[in-house]
Amino acid sequence: MSNKPLIEVNGLSKYFDVNTGLFKTKKLKAVDNVSFAIKKGETLGLVGESGCGKTTVGRTILHLYNPTSGEIIYDGKQIKSKESIEEFRRHATMVFQDPYSSLNPRMTVSDIIGEPLDVHKLYSSKKEREEKILELMGHVGLNSEHASRYAHEFSGGQRQRIGIARSLAVNPDFIVCDEPVSALDVSIQAQVINMFEDLQDKMGLTYLFIAHDLLVVRHISDRIAVMYLGRMVELADSKEIYDNPLHPYSKSLLSAVPVPDPKIARENARIVLEGDIPSPLNAPSGCPFRTRCPYATEVCATSMPEFKEVETGHFVACHRVNEIN
Amino acid sequence: MALLEVKDLKTSFFTDAGEVKAVNGVSFELERGKVLGIVGESGSGKSVTAYSIMQILAPAGKIIGGSVKLDGQELIGSGEKVMKTVRGNKVSIIFQDPMTSLNPTYTIGSQLMEAILLHTDRNRKQAKERAIEMLKLVNVNEPEKRMKQYPFELSGGMRQRVMIAMALACEPDILIADEPTTALDVTIQAQILELMQSLQKELGMAIIMITHDLGVVAQMCDEVIVMYAGNICERGTADEIFYNPQHEYTKSLMRSLPSANSAGTRLQPITGTPIDLLNMPKGCAFAPRCDAAMKICITKPSPEFEVGDNHTSRCWMCAKNAHSSGEALMEIEGGENNE
């Protein structure tokens, strides 16, 4: 892992227009002013509950959504113009959550994996294309006999391998993994997680690993970022954030994870939050977490807490971070 | 006498591709006021076991053998009339997805009152009072207002609370919870699990908790059944299953989980893919994926071995440690020598 960031995200926002009535639209702030950087060869875990904007962050970075504001800097170059986006997509790819809907049922495995090669014209002869596809299939543990089959002939775990092989086709440096193991059975999850780690070692890949399973994220990530209602609330080393979470939301989120160990589960003091996650259409004023926060005061309702470094490499967005810890 | 006795339950689905033995000889007992966890991967038969107890199988599914006794009363073959007095009254079920299990065209109130009117002699006014009381019990705020709302107006966590209120309205002896928190977020899951725990203590019902999440099991359950390919492979107290697993499948499942200390190390996955229920192997269903498989595992399914106090395992590896295994041990050795 080098110290130079491979990808930097500064003040990224993505708002969607939502129709709320005749001629009336409202801004849904799916992602609001999010900044982070990922070093080369690093895995940044991105966690949060549904609707917190973690998937939108992943998609906006790859320009699958056009960012509303903010900048994305890859390898020192800003990704904005059409040419830079096209070039960027030769280095950055995505693995999707659902291995069922993300593979075209009418295409054979070799066509699915070969499509990025076709799009970016990465071969000079048919034979070279074939060889590249077989090599990619080998990377993810598929046999050459699988090449002419269709996606429906495979189990969930194997489909996810096909999706990963497709994302590796352009020989990328950076992969956004959007919940890549959550649709898989426990016994298959470990196979796929190991594969992600092996590929990282072998090819020096950088991951943005989006997931809601905190045990998985903790296993695979070097650093972890926690999101809530479109904002980043905490970012730190993965060990640090588990041993010493500073934001009240991270504290309760981490304590709420059921641990597969009965003694710990019995003794564990869970911080159970009251109420539901507010709708992002009616986000609370000030700090987005204040409606469920046990420590909220007036200042939390009036101003948005700044996302600042409180210890080396440990960022938190909370007004009362010093008082409550 | 146990509250629920399931003996050699067999349920198959008859499909165009052939007979799928979804539940293949499951036996267990559930005591009053206990929480029993059933864990397994998709297709292991954990939900079908529950649906067979309730007799709410899809048309292709048929119970082809075994017995289910509730409080000594045999339910299999008892007829739809008897089952109607059981379902929602003595045994209730809540499902994974609270959106699809509530009827979108009726208000919360009318759906809650339906069960109460059906199973008790309360009149409409009393049923309404009972429904509001139930909503209060499951911590739904503004219960009077919620009664008039439709399911789409509530959040996922709220809907699951309504489902629980509905399931508990007639004070069942058993609550079957089929993946009750899988569709919910972590902090909402914590709320629902805590609610179920406190209601269980307050009302003293027994719970069958069906889940694939070993964390939920560790938190909730007194006893655990581990299922694989339609069969129970291991059964014991939660502590025994987590700290002293005996079946090779349970052991490898526990090893494959990421944990607090696993960062930086490789996980130990279970090799291979889940079993195809249409092509079941002759011997132990887990043998093709098992690192410790012996010759006999491939040719003959393992009997149930008593491996501890109230702890059984269907794994030939346990033959050596089990109490009454002289015969089994000989069989294993015989199998090995035949090589």
XYZ file of C-alpha atoms in Angstrom:
664
model
C 0.000 0.000 0.000
C 1.508 3.356 -0.928
C 0.774 6.645 0.779
C -0.319 8.429 -2.346
C -4.098 8.466 -2.767
C -5.282 6.680 -5.892
C -8.683 8.260 -5.761
C -9.835 11.404 -3.980
C -13.394 12.509 -3.499
C -13.942 16.112 -2.441
C -17.305 17.473 -1.358
C -19.225 15.014 -3.496
C -22.996 15.558 -3.608
C -25.720 13.848 -5.564
C -29.264 15.199 -5.396
C -32.205 13.588 -7.135
C -35.362 15.434 -8.162
C -38.426 13.742 -6.750
C -41.935 14.621 -7.847
C -44.005 15.460 -4.824
C -47.082 16.744 -6.592
C -48.211 18.410 -9.771
C -45.353 20.659 -10.968
C -43.704 20.294 -7.594
C -40.346 18.681 -7.152
C -38.190 18.268 -4.143
C -34.486 17.653 -3.851
C -33.563 14.302 -2.363
C -30.076 14.646 -1.005
C -28.864 11.083 -1.503
C -25.252 12.076 -0.955
C -24.346 15.371 0.625
C -20.842 16.802 0.780
C -18.864 13.607 1.178
C -15.061 13.649 1.096
C -12.537 10.860 1.394
C -9.451 9.427 -0.259
C -8.381 5.851 -0.917
C -4.725 4.911 -1.153
C -3.380 2.576 -3.784
C -3.855 -1.048 -2.732
C -6.138 -0.102 0.143
C -9.655 -1.307 0.928
C -12.052 1.311 2.232
C -15.209 -0.154 3.719
C -18.367 1.940 3.400
C -21.149 1.017 5.798
C -24.554 2.324 6.701
C -28.202 1.338 6.625
C -30.459 1.272 3.604
C -31.036 4.700 2.144
C -27.908 6.221 3.660
C -26.397 6.840 0.227
C -23.574 4.318 0.208
C -24.516 2.805 -3.139
C -25.040 6.266 -4.620
C -21.501 7.210 -3.564
C -20.145 4.164 -5.398
C -22.146 4.839 -8.519
C -21.434 8.562 -8.580
C -17.707 7.977 -8.327
C -17.893 5.862 -11.495
C -20.109 8.513 -13.125
C -22.992 6.095 -13.472
C -24.761 9.100 -11.943
C -23.599 12.598 -12.752
C -22.470 14.255 -9.547
C -24.460 17.353 -8.532
C -21.316 18.957 -7.175
C -17.897 18.060 -5.905
C -14.876 16.605 -7.595
C -13.442 13.160 -8.185
C -9.691 13.001 -8.669
C -8.165 9.806 -9.965
C -4.397 9.435 -10.046
C -4.006 13.200 -9.859
C -6.418 13.961 -12.705
C -9.907 15.337 -12.313
C -12.603 13.148 -13.816
C -15.115 15.436 -15.444
C -14.904 15.672 -19.232
C -16.348 12.958 -21.446
C -12.882 11.822 -22.480
C -11.624 11.627 -18.913
C -14.656 9.579 -17.883
C -14.128 7.134 -20.715
C -10.473 6.813 -19.886
C -11.313 6.453 -16.170
C -13.666 3.573 -16.833
C -10.771 1.613 -18.257
C -9.244 1.751 -14.773
C -12.255 1.619 -12.520
C -15.048 -0.964 -12.554
C -17.850 -2.248 -10.408
C -19.119 -5.518 -8.949
C -22.844 -5.490 -8.295
C -24.852 -6.907 -5.427
C -27.312 -9.144 -7.183
C -25.620 -11.834 -9.257
C -29.008 -12.681 -10.752
C -30.081 -9.378 -12.265
C -26.622 -8.047 -13.109
C -25.846 -10.714 -15.712
C -27.644 -10.710 -19.060
C -29.563 -14.008 -19.295
C -29.255 -14.075 -23.097
C -25.473 -13.874 -23.148
C -23.009 -16.701 -22.642
C -20.397 -16.397 -19.930
C -17.673 -15.683 -22.460
C -19.724 -12.862 -24.008
C -20.483 -11.368 -20.596
C -16.814 -11.347 -19.642
C -15.775 -10.309 -23.143
C -18.115 -7.324 -23.378
C -15.785 -4.854 -21.627
C -12.996 -6.052 -23.938
C -15.230 -5.297 -26.925
C -16.274 -1.885 -25.607
C -12.736 -0.738 -24.941
C -11.263 -2.609 -27.943
C -8.668 -4.376 -25.877
C -7.709 -7.113 -28.322
C -6.313 -7.321 -31.802
C -7.544 -10.731 -32.880
C -10.366 -13.111 -32.056
C -7.850 -15.526 -30.655
C -6.482 -12.910 -28.269
C -9.998 -12.149 -27.053
C -10.590 -15.830 -26.389
C -7.338 -16.175 -24.506
C -8.042 -13.131 -22.380
C -11.486 -14.441 -21.453
C -10.106 -17.827 -20.435
C -7.385 -16.175 -18.384
C -9.989 -14.053 -16.569
C -12.107 -17.110 -15.902
C -9.062 -18.801 -14.438
C -8.498 -15.857 -12.071
C -11.908 -16.390 -10.483
C -11.835 -20.173 -10.437
C -14.089 -20.958 -13.406
C -13.251 -23.687 -15.935
C -12.945 -23.209 -19.678
C -15.946 -25.491 -20.130
C -18.108 -22.870 -18.439
C -17.440 -20.363 -21.226
C -20.294 -21.344 -23.506
C -22.920 -21.640 -20.773
C -25.558 -19.128 -19.733
C -25.789 -17.415 -16.354
C -28.886 -19.311 -15.232
C -26.895 -22.542 -15.224
C -24.790 -21.343 -12.309
C -25.299 -21.030 -8.561
C -25.258 -17.634 -6.842
C -21.610 -17.928 -5.803
C -20.481 -18.871 -9.290
C -22.511 -16.055 -10.836
C -20.766 -13.613 -8.572
C -17.466 -15.026 -9.858
C -18.625 -14.282 -13.413
C -19.455 -10.708 -12.360
C -16.020 -10.331 -10.806
C -14.305 -11.717 -13.912
C -16.204 -9.135 -15.982
C -15.052 -6.338 -13.712
C -11.437 -7.539 -14.066
C -11.596 -7.617 -17.861
C -10.218 -4.118 -18.410
C -7.379 -4.853 -15.990
C -8.570 -2.191 -13.552
C -6.787 -0.612 -10.618
C -9.899 0.364 -8.704
C -13.082 -1.644 -8.118
C -16.271 -0.491 -6.441
C -17.745 -3.588 -4.775
C -21.398 -2.883 -4.018
C -22.594 -5.472 -1.493
C -20.862 -8.262 -3.421
C -21.494 -11.006 -0.873
C -24.821 -10.100 0.716
C -26.890 -12.234 -1.664
C -24.749 -15.304 -0.987
C -25.091 -18.077 1.555
C -22.737 -18.023 4.519
C -20.710 -20.993 3.313
C -20.166 -19.337 -0.078
C -19.466 -15.847 1.314
C -16.093 -16.868 2.669
C -15.006 -18.243 -0.725
C -15.809 -14.955 -2.444
C -14.249 -12.793 0.278
C -11.031 -14.810 0.037
C -11.063 -14.343 -3.697
C -11.339 -10.565 -3.368
C -8.341 -10.596 -1.042
C -6.281 -12.889 -3.287
C -6.985 -10.754 -6.343
C -5.978 -7.653 -4.407
C -2.655 -9.222 -3.437
C -2.014 -10.497 -6.941
C -3.030 -7.423 -8.936
C -2.575 -4.617 -6.430
C -6.242 -3.651 -6.632
C -7.841 -0.842 -4.653
C -11.356 -1.453 -3.354
C -14.260 0.638 -2.222
C -16.147 -2.111 -0.415
C -19.788 -1.203 0.243
C -21.689 -3.496 2.596
C -24.122 -3.548 5.446
C -22.688 -6.691 7.034
C -20.310 -5.170 9.529
C -18.471 -8.399 10.296
C -17.595 -8.820 6.632
C -16.531 -5.188 6.278
C -14.362 -5.404 9.351
C -12.653 -8.477 7.983
C -11.770 -7.058 4.598
C -11.239 -3.314 5.147
C -8.183 -1.319 6.110
C -10.288 1.728 6.923
C -14.032 2.100 7.399
C -16.381 5.006 6.689
C -19.844 5.188 8.256
C -22.666 7.012 6.478
C -26.027 8.206 7.748
C -28.682 9.952 5.651
C -26.317 10.967 2.887
C -23.554 12.305 5.133
C -20.382 10.712 6.263
C -20.384 10.636 10.069
C -17.161 8.807 10.877
C -14.029 7.540 9.156
C -11.099 5.728 10.757
C -8.884 2.659 10.679
C -10.979 -0.450 10.862
C -9.570 -1.568 14.205
C -9.878 1.928 15.639
C -13.507 2.344 14.627
C -14.479 -0.964 16.263
C -12.434 -0.439 19.422
C -13.106 3.245 19.790
C -16.122 4.504 17.842
C -16.655 8.210 18.556
C -19.890 9.104 16.774
C -23.069 8.090 18.662
C -24.469 6.516 15.496
C -21.381 4.364 14.900
C -21.487 3.327 18.549
C -25.045 2.056 18.331
C -24.606 0.558 14.862
C -21.601 -1.457 15.971
C -23.195 -2.552 19.219
C -26.350 -3.637 17.383
C -24.565 -6.224 15.238
C -25.502 -9.690 16.481
C -22.234 -11.467 17.305
C -22.123 -15.206 16.624
C -21.014 -15.976 20.167
C -23.698 -16.623 22.825
C -21.664 -15.466 25.837
C -20.685 -12.166 24.241
C -24.246 -11.746 22.955
C -25.665 -12.199 26.461
C -23.243 -9.810 28.130
C -23.039 -7.285 25.327
C -24.661 -3.994 26.295
C -26.516 -3.057 23.136
C -27.328 0.562 22.478
C -30.765 0.244 20.917
C -31.769 3.411 19.081
C -35.292 4.717 19.286
C -37.352 5.358 16.216
C -36.791 4.935 12.503
C -34.400 6.439 10.011
C -36.008 9.684 8.775
C -36.903 9.945 5.107
C -34.090 11.620 3.155
C -36.802 13.844 1.641
C -37.496 15.311 5.071
C -34.052 15.186 6.578
C -33.855 16.883 9.986
C -32.282 20.326 10.232
C -28.741 20.463 11.521
C -27.190 17.119 12.287
C -29.106 14.403 10.410
C -28.792 11.971 13.320
C -30.178 14.276 16.015
C -33.717 12.838 15.961
C -32.429 9.479 17.177
C -29.371 10.635 19.080
C -29.416 10.220 22.864
C -27.024 13.178 23.271
C -28.692 15.738 21.007
C -28.912 19.366 22.224
C -30.095 22.629 20.659
C -26.903 23.203 18.730
C -27.438 19.880 16.917
C -30.748 21.143 15.550
C -29.413 24.426 14.262
C -26.083 23.722 12.633
C -24.540 20.925 10.655
C -21.506 19.458 12.433
C -18.265 19.685 10.533
C -16.505 16.480 9.434
C -13.165 16.979 11.150
C -10.121 15.049 12.243
C -10.242 14.574 16.022
C -7.389 12.108 16.304
C -4.805 11.255 13.668
C -6.675 9.632 10.801
C -9.942 9.538 12.760
C -12.643 11.831 11.342
C -15.993 12.485 13.025
C -18.947 14.763 12.311
C -20.438 15.458 15.742
C -20.804 18.674 17.744
C -20.446 16.950 21.059
C -17.742 14.441 20.230
C -15.445 15.692 22.996
C -18.121 15.802 25.692
C -19.637 12.373 25.129
C -16.427 10.372 24.830
C -44.579 -33.796 27.804
C -43.069 -31.367 25.367
C -45.307 -28.665 23.953
C -44.446 -29.551 20.371
C -43.184 -32.941 19.253
C -42.085 -33.363 15.663
C -41.194 -36.894 14.670
C -39.669 -38.069 11.411
C -41.369 -35.296 9.448
C -41.049 -35.687 5.690
C -42.197 -33.074 3.195
C -41.613 -33.260 -0.527
C -42.309 -30.965 -3.430
C -43.443 -32.689 -6.578
C -42.061 -30.688 -9.484
C -41.699 -31.371 -13.182
C -38.054 -32.145 -12.607
C -38.864 -34.740 -9.965
C -39.471 -35.122 -6.268
C -37.610 -32.617 -4.102
C -37.221 -33.952 -0.588
C -37.210 -30.574 1.131
C -37.632 -32.015 4.620
C -36.406 -35.536 4.987
C -37.024 -37.038 8.412
C -36.839 -34.170 10.895
C -37.470 -34.848 14.600
C -37.288 -32.423 17.493
C -39.133 -31.316 20.603
C -39.921 -27.862 21.863
C -40.584 -27.171 25.543
C -42.967 -24.486 26.760
C -41.374 -21.035 27.005
C -38.130 -21.973 25.227
C -36.533 -20.317 22.216
C -35.418 -22.794 19.585
C -33.285 -21.659 16.673
C -33.286 -23.410 13.312
C -30.291 -22.412 11.206
C -29.256 -23.461 7.747
C -28.530 -22.126 4.297
C -31.111 -21.511 1.612
C -32.666 -24.800 0.590
C -31.795 -26.557 3.823
C -35.476 -27.029 4.649
C -35.772 -24.750 7.664
C -38.743 -22.764 6.377
C -40.454 -25.838 4.933
C -40.219 -27.446 8.374
C -42.113 -24.494 9.826
C -44.665 -24.395 7.018
C -45.251 -28.141 7.480
C -45.987 -27.631 11.171
C -48.513 -24.946 10.217
C -49.623 -26.891 7.104
C -49.374 -23.846 4.886
C -47.297 -25.409 2.112
C -47.448 -24.314 -1.507
C -49.686 -26.590 -3.633
C -46.754 -28.634 -4.960
C -45.655 -29.478 -1.430
C -46.992 -32.482 0.451
C -46.322 -33.865 3.879
C -45.613 -37.494 3.090
C -44.867 -38.825 6.517
C -44.182 -38.254 10.169
C -46.026 -36.743 13.071
C -46.470 -33.290 14.562
C -47.996 -33.274 18.034
C -49.068 -30.048 19.677
C -49.808 -30.547 23.365
C -50.296 -34.248 22.620
C -52.738 -33.631 19.770
C -51.713 -35.034 16.390
C -51.889 -32.362 13.670
C -50.904 -34.324 10.574
C -54.062 -35.616 8.992
C -56.256 -33.816 11.493
C -58.028 -31.891 8.777
C -58.394 -28.260 7.807
C -61.048 -27.609 10.454
C -58.686 -28.439 13.295
C -55.826 -26.557 11.667
C -57.968 -23.417 11.519
C -58.238 -23.474 15.290
C -54.487 -23.954 15.568
C -53.172 -21.373 13.117
C -53.005 -17.850 14.467
C -54.464 -19.106 17.742
C -52.147 -21.701 19.267
C -49.324 -21.375 16.777
C -48.607 -18.094 14.974
C -46.079 -17.267 12.321
C -44.345 -14.095 11.202
C -42.557 -13.907 7.895
C -39.423 -12.361 6.530
C -40.974 -9.653 4.445
C -43.563 -7.658 6.356
C -44.670 -5.815 3.219
C -45.834 -8.836 1.278
C -47.338 -10.582 4.280
C -49.683 -7.702 5.077
C -52.608 -7.104 2.737
C -52.040 -3.729 1.067
C -55.764 -3.076 0.562
C -56.898 -3.325 4.188
C -56.073 -1.056 7.085
C -53.761 -2.209 9.843
C -56.715 -2.159 12.220
C -58.976 -4.424 10.207
C -56.168 -6.925 9.644
C -55.359 -6.977 13.343
C -59.013 -7.395 14.315
C -59.566 -10.243 11.850
C -57.558 -12.738 13.891
C -59.115 -11.615 17.155
C -62.692 -11.844 15.839
C -62.004 -15.249 14.329
C -60.475 -16.933 17.339
C -62.131 -15.282 20.370
C -65.718 -14.364 21.309
C -64.932 -10.676 21.524
C -67.302 -8.353 19.657
C -66.033 -5.680 17.248
C -65.616 -3.028 19.922
C -63.697 -5.348 22.225
C -61.614 -6.603 19.313
C -60.671 -3.030 18.477
C -59.623 -2.396 22.053
C -57.570 -5.564 22.034
C -55.926 -4.548 18.731
C -54.937 -1.152 20.155
C -53.654 -2.828 23.283
C -51.502 -5.139 21.124
C -50.076 -2.210 19.157
C -49.118 -0.575 22.451
C -47.493 -3.811 23.565
C -45.211 -3.855 20.542
C -44.309 -0.170 21.048
C -46.096 1.286 18.046
C -46.556 4.998 18.703
C -49.999 6.577 18.235
C -51.801 3.196 17.984
C -55.265 4.761 17.377
C -53.954 6.560 14.308
C -52.090 3.493 13.032
C -55.292 1.431 13.137
C -56.659 3.536 10.278
C -53.465 3.465 8.200
C -52.508 1.122 5.371
C -49.324 -0.970 5.330
C -47.574 1.264 2.767
C -47.755 4.165 5.196
C -45.526 2.378 7.712
C -41.784 1.745 7.695
C -40.353 -1.775 7.513
C -39.676 -1.937 11.227
C -43.186 -0.688 12.049
C -44.744 -3.267 9.744
C -42.815 -6.043 11.419
C -44.105 -4.765 14.779
C -47.650 -4.914 13.405
C -47.016 -8.475 12.227
C -45.817 -9.409 15.705
C -48.858 -7.734 17.275
C -51.105 -9.708 14.942
C -49.305 -12.976 15.671
C -49.533 -12.468 19.424
C -53.098 -11.140 19.588
C -54.542 -14.536 20.524
C -51.731 -15.379 22.947
C -50.291 -18.335 21.066
C -48.239 -21.027 22.792
C -45.746 -20.982 19.960
C -44.535 -18.151 17.762
C -42.721 -19.210 14.620
C -40.506 -16.418 13.311
C -39.262 -17.082 9.782
C -36.264 -14.793 9.207
C -38.089 -11.964 11.005
C -35.272 -9.428 10.752
C -33.524 -10.382 7.515
C -35.213 -7.596 5.556
C -34.491 -4.976 8.220
C -31.537 -2.716 8.894
C -29.137 -3.455 11.720
C -30.416 -0.846 14.162
C -34.046 -1.780 13.409
C -33.162 -5.463 13.730
C -31.810 -4.726 17.204
C -35.136 -3.081 18.126
C -37.201 -6.029 16.889
C -35.013 -8.675 18.525
C -35.145 -6.817 21.806
C -38.920 -6.538 21.507
C -39.253 -10.269 20.833
C -37.062 -11.081 23.801
C -39.028 -8.917 26.199
C -42.401 -10.190 24.900
C -41.188 -13.760 25.232
C -40.329 -13.153 28.892
C -43.592 -11.316 29.526
C -45.968 -13.722 27.777
C -43.983 -16.924 28.267
C -44.553 -18.309 24.792
C -42.141 -20.595 22.993
C -40.415 -19.260 19.893
C -39.071 -21.113 16.875
C -36.561 -18.742 15.332
C -35.683 -19.582 11.754
C -32.642 -17.747 10.468
C -29.411 -18.031 8.531
C -27.731 -15.475 10.783
C -25.698 -17.182 13.480
C -25.430 -13.867 15.309
C -29.202 -13.703 15.764
C -29.191 -17.290 17.026
C -26.456 -16.573 19.562
C -28.416 -13.642 20.888
C -31.879 -15.189 21.038
C -31.880 -18.962 21.362
C -31.711 -21.516 24.175
C -31.455 -24.453 21.822
C -30.279 -24.730 18.237
C -30.980 -27.084 15.362
C -28.582 -26.982 12.417
C -30.093 -28.157 9.140
C -28.474 -29.211 5.893
C -30.237 -30.607 2.817
C -33.536 -31.308 4.548
C -32.082 -33.011 7.543
C -31.041 -32.047 11.058
C -27.321 -32.536 11.251
C -26.801 -31.274 14.778
C -28.958 -30.327 17.748
C -27.966 -28.967 21.149
C -27.990 -26.003 23.501
C -26.733 -22.733 22.023
C -23.551 -22.923 24.081
C -22.856 -26.498 22.959
C -23.426 -25.677 19.292
C -21.240 -22.568 19.364
C -18.461 -23.704 21.685
C -18.460 -27.451 21.160
C -19.793 -28.211 17.656
C -19.559 -31.876 16.717
C -20.861 -32.121 13.168
C -18.317 -31.336 10.464
C -20.807 -29.001 8.758
C -21.392 -26.963 11.916
C -17.664 -26.836 12.544
C -16.857 -25.592 9.057
C -19.729 -23.105 9.187
C -18.350 -21.607 12.404
C -14.830 -21.512 10.958
C -15.966 -19.738 7.788
C -17.399 -16.708 9.622
C -15.422 -13.490 9.672
C -14.757 -12.474 13.266
C -13.170 -9.720 15.302
C -9.740 -11.284 14.938
C -9.961 -12.559 11.404
C -8.809 -9.350 9.685
C -5.557 -9.957 7.870
C -6.030 -13.711 7.880
C -7.699 -15.883 5.274
C -11.180 -17.135 5.974
C -11.671 -20.887 5.823
C -14.515 -21.334 3.375
C -16.558 -24.468 2.879
C -15.548 -25.761 -0.525
C -17.971 -26.679 -3.269
C -21.513 -25.515 -3.807
C -24.726 -26.158 -1.874
C -26.393 -29.441 -2.576
C -28.806 -30.092 -5.423
C -31.890 -31.530 -3.757
C -32.844 -33.357 -6.947
C -29.602 -35.322 -6.920
C -29.048 -36.249 -3.311
C -25.969 -38.342 -2.591
C -26.386 -41.806 -1.153
C -24.496 -41.170 2.056
C -24.191 -38.048 4.205
C -25.474 -35.032 2.269
C -22.511 -32.939 3.375
C -19.875 -35.549 2.450
C -19.066 -34.088 -1.015
C -18.026 -30.791 0.633
C -16.558 -32.253 3.814
C -12.793 -32.184 4.365
C -12.951 -35.028 6.855
C -15.157 -37.330 4.775
C -14.397 -41.011 5.160
C -15.399 -43.853 2.923
C -18.518 -44.676 4.883
C -19.728 -41.045 4.655
C -20.156 -41.456 0.926
C -21.987 -44.759 1.076
C -24.209 -44.549 4.147
C -25.978 -41.689 5.939
C -24.902 -41.326 9.530
C -27.267 -42.272 12.356
C -27.885 -39.808 15.164
C -25.162 -39.992 17.797
C -25.612 -38.797 21.345
C -22.515 -36.652 21.833
C -23.353 -34.955 25.106
C -26.123 -33.958 27.426
C -29.042 -33.149 25.144
C -26.667 -32.823 22.200
C -26.873 -35.021 19.123
C -25.046 -35.089 15.828
C -25.458 -37.020 12.597
C -21.832 -37.313 11.647
C -19.780 -40.474 11.359
C -16.866 -38.584 12.900
C -18.786 -38.618 16.187
C -18.951 -42.402 16.285
C -15.592 -42.565 18.008
C -16.596 -40.302 20.864
C -20.213 -41.322 21.239
C -21.395 -43.472 24.113
C -23.181 -46.272 22.294
C -21.163 -46.662 19.173
C -19.445 -50.033 19.224
C -21.454 -51.152 16.248
C -21.046 -47.906 14.338
C -17.326 -47.940 14.885
C -17.103 -51.410 13.437
C -19.068 -50.271 10.458
C -16.678 -47.389 9.839
C -13.669 -49.636 10.109
C -15.316 -52.156 7.837
C -15.911 -49.410 5.296
C -12.320 -48.218 5.466
C -10.903 -51.720 5.086
C -12.929 -52.442 2.015
C -10.827 -49.955 0.133
